[in-house]
Coordinates of C-alpha atoms in Angstrom, one line a residue:
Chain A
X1490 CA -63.9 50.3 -43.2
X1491 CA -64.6 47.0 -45.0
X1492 CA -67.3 44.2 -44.6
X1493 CA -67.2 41.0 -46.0
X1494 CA -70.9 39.8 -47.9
X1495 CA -71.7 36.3 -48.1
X1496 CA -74.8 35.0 -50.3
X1497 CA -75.8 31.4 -50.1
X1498 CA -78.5 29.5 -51.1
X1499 CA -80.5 28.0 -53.9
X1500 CA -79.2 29.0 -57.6
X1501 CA -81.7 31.4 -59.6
X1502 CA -81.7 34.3 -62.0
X1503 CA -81.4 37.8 -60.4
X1504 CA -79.4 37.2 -56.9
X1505 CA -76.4 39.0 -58.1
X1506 CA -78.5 42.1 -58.9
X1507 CA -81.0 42.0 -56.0
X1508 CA -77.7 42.1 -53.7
X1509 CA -75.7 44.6 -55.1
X1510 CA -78.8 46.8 -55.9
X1511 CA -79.7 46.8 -52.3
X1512 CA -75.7 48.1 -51.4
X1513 CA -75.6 50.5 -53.8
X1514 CA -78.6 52.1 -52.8
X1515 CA -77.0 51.6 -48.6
X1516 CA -73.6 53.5 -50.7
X1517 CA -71.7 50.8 -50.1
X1518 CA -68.8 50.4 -52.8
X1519 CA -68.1 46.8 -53.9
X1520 CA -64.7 46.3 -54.1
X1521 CA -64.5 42.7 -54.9
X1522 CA -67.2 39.7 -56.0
X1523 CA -66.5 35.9 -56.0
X1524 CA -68.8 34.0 -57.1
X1525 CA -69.5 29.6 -57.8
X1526 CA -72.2 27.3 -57.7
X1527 CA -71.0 24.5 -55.1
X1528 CA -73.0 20.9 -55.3
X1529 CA -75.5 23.0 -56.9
X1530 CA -75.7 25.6 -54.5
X1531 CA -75.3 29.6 -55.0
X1532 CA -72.4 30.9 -52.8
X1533 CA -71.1 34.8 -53.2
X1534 CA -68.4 36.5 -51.3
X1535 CA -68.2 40.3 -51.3
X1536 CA -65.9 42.4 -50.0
X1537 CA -67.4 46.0 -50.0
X1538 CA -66.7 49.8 -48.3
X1539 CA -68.5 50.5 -45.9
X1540 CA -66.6 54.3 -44.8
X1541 CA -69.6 56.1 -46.6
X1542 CA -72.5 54.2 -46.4
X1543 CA -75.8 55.5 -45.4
X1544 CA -76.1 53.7 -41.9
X1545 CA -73.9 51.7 -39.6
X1546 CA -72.4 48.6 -39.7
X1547 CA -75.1 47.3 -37.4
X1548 CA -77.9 48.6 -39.1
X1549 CA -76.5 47.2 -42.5
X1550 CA -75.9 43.6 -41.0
X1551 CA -79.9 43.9 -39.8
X1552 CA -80.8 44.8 -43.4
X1553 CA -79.1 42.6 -45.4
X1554 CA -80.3 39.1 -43.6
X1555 CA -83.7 40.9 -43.8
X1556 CA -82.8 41.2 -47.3
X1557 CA -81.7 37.9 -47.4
X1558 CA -85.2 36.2 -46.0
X1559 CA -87.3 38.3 -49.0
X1560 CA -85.0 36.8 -51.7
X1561 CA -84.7 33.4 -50.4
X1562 CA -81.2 33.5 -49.7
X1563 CA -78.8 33.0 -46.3
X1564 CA -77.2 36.9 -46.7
X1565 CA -74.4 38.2 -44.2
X1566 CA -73.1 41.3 -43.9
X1567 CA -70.1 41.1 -41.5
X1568 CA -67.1 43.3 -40.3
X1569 CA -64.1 42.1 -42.1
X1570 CA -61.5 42.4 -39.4
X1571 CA -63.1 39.1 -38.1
X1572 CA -62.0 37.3 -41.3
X1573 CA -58.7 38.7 -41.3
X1574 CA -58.1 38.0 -37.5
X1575 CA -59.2 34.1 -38.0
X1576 CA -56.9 33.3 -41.1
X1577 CA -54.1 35.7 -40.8
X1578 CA -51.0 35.5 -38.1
Chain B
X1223 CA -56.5 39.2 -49.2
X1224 CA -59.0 37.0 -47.6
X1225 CA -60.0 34.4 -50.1
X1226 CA -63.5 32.8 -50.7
X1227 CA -63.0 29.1 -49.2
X1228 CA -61.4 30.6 -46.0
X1229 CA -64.6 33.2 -45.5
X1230 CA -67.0 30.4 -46.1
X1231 CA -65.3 28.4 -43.8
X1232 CA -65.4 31.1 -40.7
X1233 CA -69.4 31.2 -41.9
X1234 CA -69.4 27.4 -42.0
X1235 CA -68.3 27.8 -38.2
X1236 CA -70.8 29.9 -37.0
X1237 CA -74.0 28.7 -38.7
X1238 CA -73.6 24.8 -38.3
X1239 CA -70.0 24.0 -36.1
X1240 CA -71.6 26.6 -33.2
X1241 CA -68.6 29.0 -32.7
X1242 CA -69.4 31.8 -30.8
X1243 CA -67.7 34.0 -27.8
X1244 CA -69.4 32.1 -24.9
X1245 CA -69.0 34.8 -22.8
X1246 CA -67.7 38.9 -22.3
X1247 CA -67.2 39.4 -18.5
X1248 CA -66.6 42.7 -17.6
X1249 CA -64.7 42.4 -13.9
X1250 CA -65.3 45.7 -11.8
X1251 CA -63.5 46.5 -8.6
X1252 CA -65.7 47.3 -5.6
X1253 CA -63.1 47.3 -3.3
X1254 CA -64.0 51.4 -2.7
X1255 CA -67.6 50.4 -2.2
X1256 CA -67.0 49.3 1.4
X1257 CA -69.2 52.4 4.0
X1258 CA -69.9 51.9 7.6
X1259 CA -73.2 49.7 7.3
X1260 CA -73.8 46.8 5.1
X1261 CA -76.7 49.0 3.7
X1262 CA -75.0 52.0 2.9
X1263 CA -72.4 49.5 1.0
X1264 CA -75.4 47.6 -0.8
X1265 CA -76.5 50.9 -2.2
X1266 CA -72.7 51.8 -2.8
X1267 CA -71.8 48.6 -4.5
X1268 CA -75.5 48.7 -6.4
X1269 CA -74.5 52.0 -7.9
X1270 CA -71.0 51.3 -8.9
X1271 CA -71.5 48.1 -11.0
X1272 CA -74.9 50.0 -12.4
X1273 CA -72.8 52.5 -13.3
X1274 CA -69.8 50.7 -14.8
X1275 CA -71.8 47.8 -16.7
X1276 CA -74.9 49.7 -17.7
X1277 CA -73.3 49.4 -21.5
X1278 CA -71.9 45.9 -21.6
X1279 CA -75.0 44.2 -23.2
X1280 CA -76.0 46.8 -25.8
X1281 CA -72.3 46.4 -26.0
X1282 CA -71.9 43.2 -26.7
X1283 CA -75.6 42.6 -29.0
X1284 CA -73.4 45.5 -31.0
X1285 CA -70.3 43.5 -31.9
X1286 CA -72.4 40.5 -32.4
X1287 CA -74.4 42.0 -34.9
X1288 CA -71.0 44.0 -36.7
X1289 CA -68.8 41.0 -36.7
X1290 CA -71.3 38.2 -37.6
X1291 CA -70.7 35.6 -34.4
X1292 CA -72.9 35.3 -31.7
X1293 CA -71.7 36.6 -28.0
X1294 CA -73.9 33.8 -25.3
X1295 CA -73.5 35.4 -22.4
X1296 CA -72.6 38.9 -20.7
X1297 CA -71.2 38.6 -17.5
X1298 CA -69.9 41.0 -14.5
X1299 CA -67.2 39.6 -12.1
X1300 CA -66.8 41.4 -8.7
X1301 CA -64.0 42.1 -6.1
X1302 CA -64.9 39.0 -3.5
X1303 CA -67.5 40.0 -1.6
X1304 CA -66.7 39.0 1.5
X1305 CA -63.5 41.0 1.8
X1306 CA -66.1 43.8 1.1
X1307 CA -68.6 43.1 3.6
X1308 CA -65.7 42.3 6.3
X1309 CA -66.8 44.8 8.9
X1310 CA -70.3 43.1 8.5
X1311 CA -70.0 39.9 7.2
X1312 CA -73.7 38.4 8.5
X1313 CA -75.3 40.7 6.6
X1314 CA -73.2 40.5 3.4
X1315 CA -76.3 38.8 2.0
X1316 CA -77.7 42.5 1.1
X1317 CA -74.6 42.8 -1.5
X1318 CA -75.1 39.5 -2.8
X1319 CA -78.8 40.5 -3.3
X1320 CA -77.9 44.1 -4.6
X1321 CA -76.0 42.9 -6.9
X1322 CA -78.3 40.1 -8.5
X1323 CA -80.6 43.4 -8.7
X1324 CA -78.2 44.5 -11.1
X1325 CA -77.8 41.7 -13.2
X1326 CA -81.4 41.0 -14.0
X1327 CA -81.7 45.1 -14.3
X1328 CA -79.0 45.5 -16.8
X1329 CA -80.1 41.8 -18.8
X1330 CA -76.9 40.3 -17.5
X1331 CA -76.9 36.6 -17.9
X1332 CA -74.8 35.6 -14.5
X1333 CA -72.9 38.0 -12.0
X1334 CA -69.9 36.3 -9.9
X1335 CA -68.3 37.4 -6.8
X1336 CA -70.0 36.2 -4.2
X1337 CA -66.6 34.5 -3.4
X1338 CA -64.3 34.1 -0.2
X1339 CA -60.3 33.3 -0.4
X1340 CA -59.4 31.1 2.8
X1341 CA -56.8 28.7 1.4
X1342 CA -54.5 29.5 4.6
X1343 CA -57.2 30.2 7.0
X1344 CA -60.6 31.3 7.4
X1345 CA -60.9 34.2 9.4
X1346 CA -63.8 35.0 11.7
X1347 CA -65.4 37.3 9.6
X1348 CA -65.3 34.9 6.3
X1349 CA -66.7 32.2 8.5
X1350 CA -69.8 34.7 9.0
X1351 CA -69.6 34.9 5.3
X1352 CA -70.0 31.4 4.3
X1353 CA -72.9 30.7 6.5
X1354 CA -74.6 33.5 4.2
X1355 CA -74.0 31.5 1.2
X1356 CA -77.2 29.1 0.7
X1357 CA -79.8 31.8 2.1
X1358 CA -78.0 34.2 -0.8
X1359 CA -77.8 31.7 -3.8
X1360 CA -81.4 30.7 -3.1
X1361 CA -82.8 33.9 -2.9
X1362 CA -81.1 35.2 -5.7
X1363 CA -81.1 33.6 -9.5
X1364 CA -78.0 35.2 -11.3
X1365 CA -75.6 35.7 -8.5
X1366 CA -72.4 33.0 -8.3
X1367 CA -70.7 32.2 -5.2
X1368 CA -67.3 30.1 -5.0
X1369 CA -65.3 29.9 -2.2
X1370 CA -61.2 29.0 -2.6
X1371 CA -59.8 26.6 0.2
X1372 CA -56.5 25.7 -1.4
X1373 CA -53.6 26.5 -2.9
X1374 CA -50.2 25.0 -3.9
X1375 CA -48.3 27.6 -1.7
X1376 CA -50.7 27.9 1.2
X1377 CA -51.7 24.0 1.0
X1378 CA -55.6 23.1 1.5
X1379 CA -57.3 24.4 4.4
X1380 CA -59.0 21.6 5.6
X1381 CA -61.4 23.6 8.2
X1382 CA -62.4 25.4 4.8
X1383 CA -63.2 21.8 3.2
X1384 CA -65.3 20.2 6.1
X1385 CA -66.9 23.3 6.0
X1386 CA -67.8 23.8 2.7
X1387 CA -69.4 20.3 2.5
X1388 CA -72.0 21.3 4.6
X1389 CA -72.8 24.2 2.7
X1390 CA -72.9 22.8 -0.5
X1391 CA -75.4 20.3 1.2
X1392 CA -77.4 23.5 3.3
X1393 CA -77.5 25.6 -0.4
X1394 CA -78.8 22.0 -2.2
X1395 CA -81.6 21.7 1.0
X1396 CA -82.6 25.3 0.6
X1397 CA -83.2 24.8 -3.2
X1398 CA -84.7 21.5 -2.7
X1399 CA -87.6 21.9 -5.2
X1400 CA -85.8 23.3 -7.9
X1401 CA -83.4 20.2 -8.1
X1402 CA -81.0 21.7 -5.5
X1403 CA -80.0 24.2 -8.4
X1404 CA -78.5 27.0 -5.7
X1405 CA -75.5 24.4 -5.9
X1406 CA -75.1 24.8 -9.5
X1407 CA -74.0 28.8 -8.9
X1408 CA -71.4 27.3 -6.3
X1409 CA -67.7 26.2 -7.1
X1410 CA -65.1 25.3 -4.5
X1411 CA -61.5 26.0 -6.1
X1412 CA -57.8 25.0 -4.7
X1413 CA -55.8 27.3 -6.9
X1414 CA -58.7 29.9 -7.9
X1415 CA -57.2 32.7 -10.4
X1416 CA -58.5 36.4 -10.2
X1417 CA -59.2 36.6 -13.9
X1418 CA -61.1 34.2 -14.8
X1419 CA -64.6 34.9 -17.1
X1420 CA -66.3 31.7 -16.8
X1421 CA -69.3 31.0 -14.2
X1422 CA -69.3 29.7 -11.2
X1423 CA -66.2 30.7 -10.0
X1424 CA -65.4 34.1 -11.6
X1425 CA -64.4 37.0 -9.6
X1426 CA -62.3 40.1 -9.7
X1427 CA -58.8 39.8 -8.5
X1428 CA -57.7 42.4 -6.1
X1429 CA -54.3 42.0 -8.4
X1430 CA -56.6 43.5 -11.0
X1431 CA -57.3 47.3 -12.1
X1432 CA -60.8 48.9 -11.7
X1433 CA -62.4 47.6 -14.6
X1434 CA -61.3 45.2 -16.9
X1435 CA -63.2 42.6 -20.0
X1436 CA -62.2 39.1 -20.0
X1437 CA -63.5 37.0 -22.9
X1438 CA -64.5 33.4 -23.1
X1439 CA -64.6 31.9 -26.1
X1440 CA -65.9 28.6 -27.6
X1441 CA -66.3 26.1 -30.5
X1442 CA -66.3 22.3 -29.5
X1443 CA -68.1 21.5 -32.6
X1444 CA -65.5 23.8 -34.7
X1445 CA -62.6 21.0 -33.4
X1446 CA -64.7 18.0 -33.5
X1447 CA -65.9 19.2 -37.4
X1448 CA -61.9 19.9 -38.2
X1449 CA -61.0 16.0 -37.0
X1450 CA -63.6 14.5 -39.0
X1451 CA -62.1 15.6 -42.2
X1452 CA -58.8 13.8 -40.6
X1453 CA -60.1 10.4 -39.8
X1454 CA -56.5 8.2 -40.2
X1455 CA -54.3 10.8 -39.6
X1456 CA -52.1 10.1 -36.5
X1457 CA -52.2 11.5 -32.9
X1458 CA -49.3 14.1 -33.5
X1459 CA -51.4 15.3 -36.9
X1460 CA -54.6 15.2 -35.3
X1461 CA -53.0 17.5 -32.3
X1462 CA -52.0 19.9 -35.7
X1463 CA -55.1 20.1 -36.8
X1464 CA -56.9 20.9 -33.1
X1465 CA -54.0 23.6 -33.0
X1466 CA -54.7 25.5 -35.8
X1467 CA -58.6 25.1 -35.2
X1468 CA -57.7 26.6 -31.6
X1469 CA -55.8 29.7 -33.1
X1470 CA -58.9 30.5 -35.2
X1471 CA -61.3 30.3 -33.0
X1472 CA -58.7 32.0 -30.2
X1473 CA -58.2 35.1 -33.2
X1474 CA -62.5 36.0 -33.0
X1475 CA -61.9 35.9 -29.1
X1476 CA -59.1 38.2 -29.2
X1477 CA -60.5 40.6 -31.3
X1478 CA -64.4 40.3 -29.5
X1479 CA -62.1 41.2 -26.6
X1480 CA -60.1 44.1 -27.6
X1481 CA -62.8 45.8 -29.5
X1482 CA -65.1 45.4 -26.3
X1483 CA -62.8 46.8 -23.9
X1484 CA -62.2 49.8 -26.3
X1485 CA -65.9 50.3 -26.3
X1486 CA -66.5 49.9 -22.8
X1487 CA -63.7 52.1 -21.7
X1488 CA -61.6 49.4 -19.4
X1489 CA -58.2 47.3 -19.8
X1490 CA -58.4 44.3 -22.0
X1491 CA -58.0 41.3 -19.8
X1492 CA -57.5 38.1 -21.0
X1493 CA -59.1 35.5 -23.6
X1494 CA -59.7 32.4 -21.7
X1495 CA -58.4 29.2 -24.0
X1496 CA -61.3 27.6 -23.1
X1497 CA -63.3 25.0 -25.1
X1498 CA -66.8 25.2 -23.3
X1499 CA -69.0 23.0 -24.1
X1500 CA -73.2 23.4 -24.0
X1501 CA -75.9 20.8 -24.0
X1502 CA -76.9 21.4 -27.6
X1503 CA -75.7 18.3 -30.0
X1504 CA -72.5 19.1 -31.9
X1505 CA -71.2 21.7 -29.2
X1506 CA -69.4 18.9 -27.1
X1507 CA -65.5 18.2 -25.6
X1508 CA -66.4 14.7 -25.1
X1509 CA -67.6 14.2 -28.9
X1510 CA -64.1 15.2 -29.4
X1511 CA -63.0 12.6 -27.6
X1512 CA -64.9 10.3 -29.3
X1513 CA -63.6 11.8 -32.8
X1514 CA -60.5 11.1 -31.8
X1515 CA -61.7 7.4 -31.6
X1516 CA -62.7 6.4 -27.8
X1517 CA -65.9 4.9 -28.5
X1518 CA -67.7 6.2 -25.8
X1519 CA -66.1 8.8 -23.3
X1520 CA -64.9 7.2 -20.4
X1521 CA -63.4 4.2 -21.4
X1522 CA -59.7 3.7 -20.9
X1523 CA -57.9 6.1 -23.5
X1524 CA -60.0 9.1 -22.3
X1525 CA -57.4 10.6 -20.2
X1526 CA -54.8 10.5 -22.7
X1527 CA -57.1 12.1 -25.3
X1528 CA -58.2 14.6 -23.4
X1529 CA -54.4 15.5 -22.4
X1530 CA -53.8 15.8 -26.1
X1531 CA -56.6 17.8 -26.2
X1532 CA -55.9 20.0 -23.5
X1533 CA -52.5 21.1 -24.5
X1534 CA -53.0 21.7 -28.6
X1535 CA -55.7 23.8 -27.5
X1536 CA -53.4 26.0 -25.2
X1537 CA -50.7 25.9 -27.8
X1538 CA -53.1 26.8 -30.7
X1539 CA -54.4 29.8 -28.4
X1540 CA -51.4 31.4 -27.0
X1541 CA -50.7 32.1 -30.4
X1542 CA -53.6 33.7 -31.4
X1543 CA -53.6 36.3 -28.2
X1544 CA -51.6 38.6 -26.9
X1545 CA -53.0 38.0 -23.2
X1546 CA -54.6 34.5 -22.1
X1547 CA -55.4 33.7 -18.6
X1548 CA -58.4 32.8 -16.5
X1549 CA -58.5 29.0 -16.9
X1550 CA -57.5 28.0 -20.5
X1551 CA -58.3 24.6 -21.4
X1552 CA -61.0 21.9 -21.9
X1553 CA -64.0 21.9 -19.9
X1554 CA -65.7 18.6 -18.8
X1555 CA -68.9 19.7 -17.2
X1556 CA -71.0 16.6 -17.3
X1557 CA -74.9 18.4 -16.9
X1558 CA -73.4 20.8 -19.7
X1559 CA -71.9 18.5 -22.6
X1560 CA -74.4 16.2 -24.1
X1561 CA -71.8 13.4 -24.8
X1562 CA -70.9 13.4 -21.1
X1563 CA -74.8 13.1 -20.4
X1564 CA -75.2 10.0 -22.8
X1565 CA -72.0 8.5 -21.2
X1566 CA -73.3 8.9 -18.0
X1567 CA -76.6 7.8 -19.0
X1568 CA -75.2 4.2 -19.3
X1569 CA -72.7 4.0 -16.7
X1570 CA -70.1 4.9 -19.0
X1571 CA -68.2 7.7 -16.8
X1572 CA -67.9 7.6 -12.8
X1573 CA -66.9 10.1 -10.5
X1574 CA -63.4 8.1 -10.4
X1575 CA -62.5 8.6 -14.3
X1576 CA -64.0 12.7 -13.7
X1577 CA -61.3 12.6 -11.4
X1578 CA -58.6 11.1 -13.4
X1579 CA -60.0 13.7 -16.1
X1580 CA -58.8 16.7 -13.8
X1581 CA -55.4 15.9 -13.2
X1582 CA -55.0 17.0 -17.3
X1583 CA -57.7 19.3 -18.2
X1584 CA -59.4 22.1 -16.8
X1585 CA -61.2 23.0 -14.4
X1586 CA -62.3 20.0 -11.9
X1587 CA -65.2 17.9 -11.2
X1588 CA -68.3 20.2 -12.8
X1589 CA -71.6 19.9 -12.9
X1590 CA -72.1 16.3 -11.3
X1591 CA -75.1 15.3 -9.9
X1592 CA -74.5 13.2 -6.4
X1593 CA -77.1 11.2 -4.3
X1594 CA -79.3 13.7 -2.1
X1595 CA -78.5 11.8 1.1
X1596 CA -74.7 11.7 0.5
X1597 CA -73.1 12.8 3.9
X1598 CA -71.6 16.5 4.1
X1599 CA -68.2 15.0 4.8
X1600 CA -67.7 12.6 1.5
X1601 CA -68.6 16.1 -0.3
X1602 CA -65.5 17.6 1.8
X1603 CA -63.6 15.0 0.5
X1604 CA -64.4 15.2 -2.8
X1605 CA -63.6 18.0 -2.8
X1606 CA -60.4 17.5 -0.4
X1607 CA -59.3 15.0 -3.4
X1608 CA -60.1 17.5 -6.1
X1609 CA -58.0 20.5 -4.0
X1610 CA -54.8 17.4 -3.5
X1611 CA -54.8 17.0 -7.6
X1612 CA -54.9 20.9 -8.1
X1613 CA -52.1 21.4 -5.5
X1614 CA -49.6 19.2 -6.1
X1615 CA -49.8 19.6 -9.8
X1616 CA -50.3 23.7 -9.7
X1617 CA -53.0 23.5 -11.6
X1618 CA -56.6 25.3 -10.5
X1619 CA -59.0 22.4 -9.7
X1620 CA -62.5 22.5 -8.9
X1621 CA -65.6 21.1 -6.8
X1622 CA -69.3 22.1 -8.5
X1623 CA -71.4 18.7 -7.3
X1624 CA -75.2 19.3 -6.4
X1625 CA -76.9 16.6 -4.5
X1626 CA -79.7 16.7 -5.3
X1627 CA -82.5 16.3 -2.7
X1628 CA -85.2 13.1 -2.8
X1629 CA -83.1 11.8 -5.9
X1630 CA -80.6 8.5 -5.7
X1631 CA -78.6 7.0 -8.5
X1632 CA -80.1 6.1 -12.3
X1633 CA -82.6 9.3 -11.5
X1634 CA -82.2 12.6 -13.4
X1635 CA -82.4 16.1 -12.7
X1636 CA -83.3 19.0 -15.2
X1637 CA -81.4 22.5 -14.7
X1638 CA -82.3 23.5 -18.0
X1639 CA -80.6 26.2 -20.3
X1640 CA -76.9 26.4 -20.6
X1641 CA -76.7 24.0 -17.4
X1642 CA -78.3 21.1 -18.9
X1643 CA -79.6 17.9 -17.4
X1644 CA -77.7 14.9 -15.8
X1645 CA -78.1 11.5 -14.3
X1646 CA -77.4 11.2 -10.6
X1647 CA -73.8 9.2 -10.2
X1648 CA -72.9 7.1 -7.7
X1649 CA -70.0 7.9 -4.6
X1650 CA -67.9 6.0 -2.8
X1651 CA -70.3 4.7 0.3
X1652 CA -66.9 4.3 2.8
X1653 CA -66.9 6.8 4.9
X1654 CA -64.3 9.5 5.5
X1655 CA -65.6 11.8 8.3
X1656 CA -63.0 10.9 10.7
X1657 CA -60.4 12.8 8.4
X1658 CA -62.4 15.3 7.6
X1659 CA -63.0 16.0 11.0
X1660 CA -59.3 16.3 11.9
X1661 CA -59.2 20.1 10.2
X1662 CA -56.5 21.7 9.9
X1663 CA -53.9 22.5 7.0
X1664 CA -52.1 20.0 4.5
X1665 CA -49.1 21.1 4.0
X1666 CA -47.9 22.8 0.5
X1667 CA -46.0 20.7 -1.4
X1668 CA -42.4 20.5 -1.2
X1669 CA -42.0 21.8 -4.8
X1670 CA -43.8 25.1 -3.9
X1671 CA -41.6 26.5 -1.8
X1672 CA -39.5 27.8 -5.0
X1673 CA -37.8 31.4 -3.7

């Protein structure tokens, strides 16, 4: 199952490896990273796997905006069938 | 594959344009529920919908956590009660209070059903049932009650109209200090449909299986934040753009839908087209208007915008699900929509324009705060004139006015939550008892009769 990650906030040294330290230690396999600085602001999109990570979906999306409010950053951690649905016919 | 700018722009949606589901209603069938005393059939129906709905809000707080979009409200429709409680119908007020036990047991945010379906005729034992209304809607907080007295093959039952005038004016008396707020859980439809998800007038079709999840969704602000970025395009692009916003928006309903009725164990229902609007700034149909360039809504231009409106957001929508129903389209509740509230603030929008409204959009005249001392029968024919637009243009149409006790036009009532505020709006003063008081039917139109 895949999830779709999305960073955003204020650019600083570190975010990348804060975020993906935190999934690899949830076993989630990154399977793709995107990342820009828009008007000055940090903005990463992940897609990762989610099929053998160490707690649901649910638990992960909890963990990851809890994440997010340590580091400073907006983080979500969302299914990626919504993404799919909204942009694909 | 998904690329960046179209992920950021789903999370744009949620976080500042306000998309969300507004609503997963589970509709349950408690046809069987029906024993020989209205108790036995309280504690029937109590354990039934208990039993059926007892997972829809961890449900629901689930799939808005997994997919990232917020779900408002959880909602249970039911079979209308009256046909259930026909053997006892003065003492139907023990389902009605059974089942708003439920809802605040299982955190459900509104339960509808307390309905009766007399667009031919009221028989004796729904006219028991009516006169249960106001006690019922007062005494309970979550429960919705809506009643439907018309239809374009039956015609408008006009007993059913005079009728319900009075009751909407007994429920408002009865909930007198709260602002008359027992009206606000009343709707009187011409043209009701059995599947719709939205408050006050769902309830469960007895066209529909045992237990089925209809979804409403939302996103006024997602539309109104898609136009601004379109500011000289013309109508037929700006009808583009609401389209393709409206299949989006329609996609997360679909899929909110499908996964929820998988989860719950029932049918998938329908998605309900519906762009909902809530008091908050920036989640408003008549901002849309204004986007569209009406500079305030109500002026003259407002009925053709919102027709334009209406129909990219069906055609955007069908698209996007396999199954739409309930009542698909724009909603204009004025309590519920701050733009509406502003207009009506400063005598922008009158009841007459609401109406002119109807004929193109959905639903009817909603959330419209009336003069206290307005007489029973100018509410019958408001809603009498509401029933005549949804009848001859087959259309569902619908009556939610509350006057309001002790208040009188330029004052303001506060419902507070998802049912806002609004400014008290004048009616006609003429007086239209004397038709009212003829009863009877209007005959269906001549285009109904279609075999």
């Amino acid at each position: 199952m895949r999830a779709v990650v999305t960073v955003a906030g204020t650019d600083r040294k570190g975010v990348i490896a804060e975020v993906s330290a935190f999934l690899a230690a949830k076993n989630v396999n990154i399977l793709d990273v995107s990342q820009t600085i828009l008007g000055g602001r940090f903005a990463m999109v992940m897609i990762v796997d989610i099929s053998e990570a160490s707690e649901t979906l649910a638990l992960l999306a909890e963990h990851a905006s809890a994440l997010g409010k340590e580091i400073g950053m907006d983080i979500r951690l969302q299914h990626a069938d919504l993404f799919d649905a909204m942009h694909t016919v | 594959m998904l690329n960046r700018n179209q992920i950021l722009e789903t999370v744009e949606m949620v976080e500042k344009e306000h998309l969300d589901i507004r609503t997963v209603t589970m509709g349950i069938s408690i046809l069987s529920c029906t024993r020989e005393t209205a108790e036995k059939t309280a504690a029937a129906v109590y354990d039934c919908v208990m039993k059926r709905a007892e997972k829809l809000v961890p449900t629901a707080q689930a799939l808005s956590l997994e997919y990232g979009i917020p779900i408002v409200n959880k909602r249970v429709s039911v079979t209308p009660v009256s046909l259930v409680c026909a053997a006892f119908p003065e003492e139907s007020g023990l389902v009605g209070r059974a089942l708003d036990r439920v809802a605040k047991e299982l955190g459900i945010d509104f339960l509808g059903g307390y309905s009766a379906l007399i667009h031919k005729g009221t028989a004796d034992y729904e006219a028991k049932f009516l006169q249960t209304i106001p006690a019922v809607l007062a005494e309970t907080e979550r429960l919705c009650a809506s009643v439907n007295v018309g239809s374009s093959r039956s015609g408008i039952n006009m007993d059913a109209v005079g009728e319900m005038g009075r009751i909407v004016k007994e429920t408002a008396a009865l909930t007198a200090e709260r602002g008359g707020i027992g009206c606000c859980k009343l709707v009187v439809f011409c043209n009701a449909v059995e599947d719709n998800p939205f408050m006050a007038g769902a309830f469960h079709g007895v066209g529909e299986a045992d237990t089925v999840v209809n979804v409403g969704v939302s996103g006024p602000g997602v539309v109104q934040h898609a136009l601004k970025f379109v500011p000289g395009a013309d109508l037929t692009d700006a009808a583009e753009v609401i389209k393709r916003t409206a299949f989006k928006i329609t996609r997360a309903g679909q899929l909110i839908a499908k996964e929820a009725a998988s989860r719950l164990g029932a049918r998938f229902g329908i998605v309900d087209l519906s762009l909902a609007p809530t008091p908050a700034r920036g989640d408003s149909v008549a901002h849309i208007l204004e986007e569209l360039g009406l500079e305030t809504v109500g002026c003259h231009g407002t009925t053709a915008a919102l027709a334009l409106l209406n129909d990219a957001v069906k055609k955007g929508g069908v698209m996007a699900s396999s199954r739409v129903g309930g009542l698909s389209g724009a909603f204009i509740p004025v309590s519920e929509d701050i733009g509406m509230i502003e207009s009506a603030e400063r005598g922008m929008i009158g009841l007459d324009k609401l109406e002119a409204m109807t004929c193109v959009c959905s639903v009817g005249l909603d959330m419209i705060a009336i003069p206290g001392d307005t007489p029973a029968s100018t509410i019958s024919a408001i809603i009498a004139d509401e029933a005549a637009i949804g009848m001859v243009n087959n259309k569902t149409t619908a009556v939610r006015v509350i006057p309001v006790p002790g208040k009188k036009v330029g004052d303001e009532v506060q419902f507070g939550g998802l049912l806002g505020r609004a400014p008290v709006m004048p009616v006609h003063p003429g007086d239209a008892s004397k038709f009212i008081g003829r009863g009877g039917l209007i005959p269906a139109p001549i285009h109904s009769f279609k075999n």
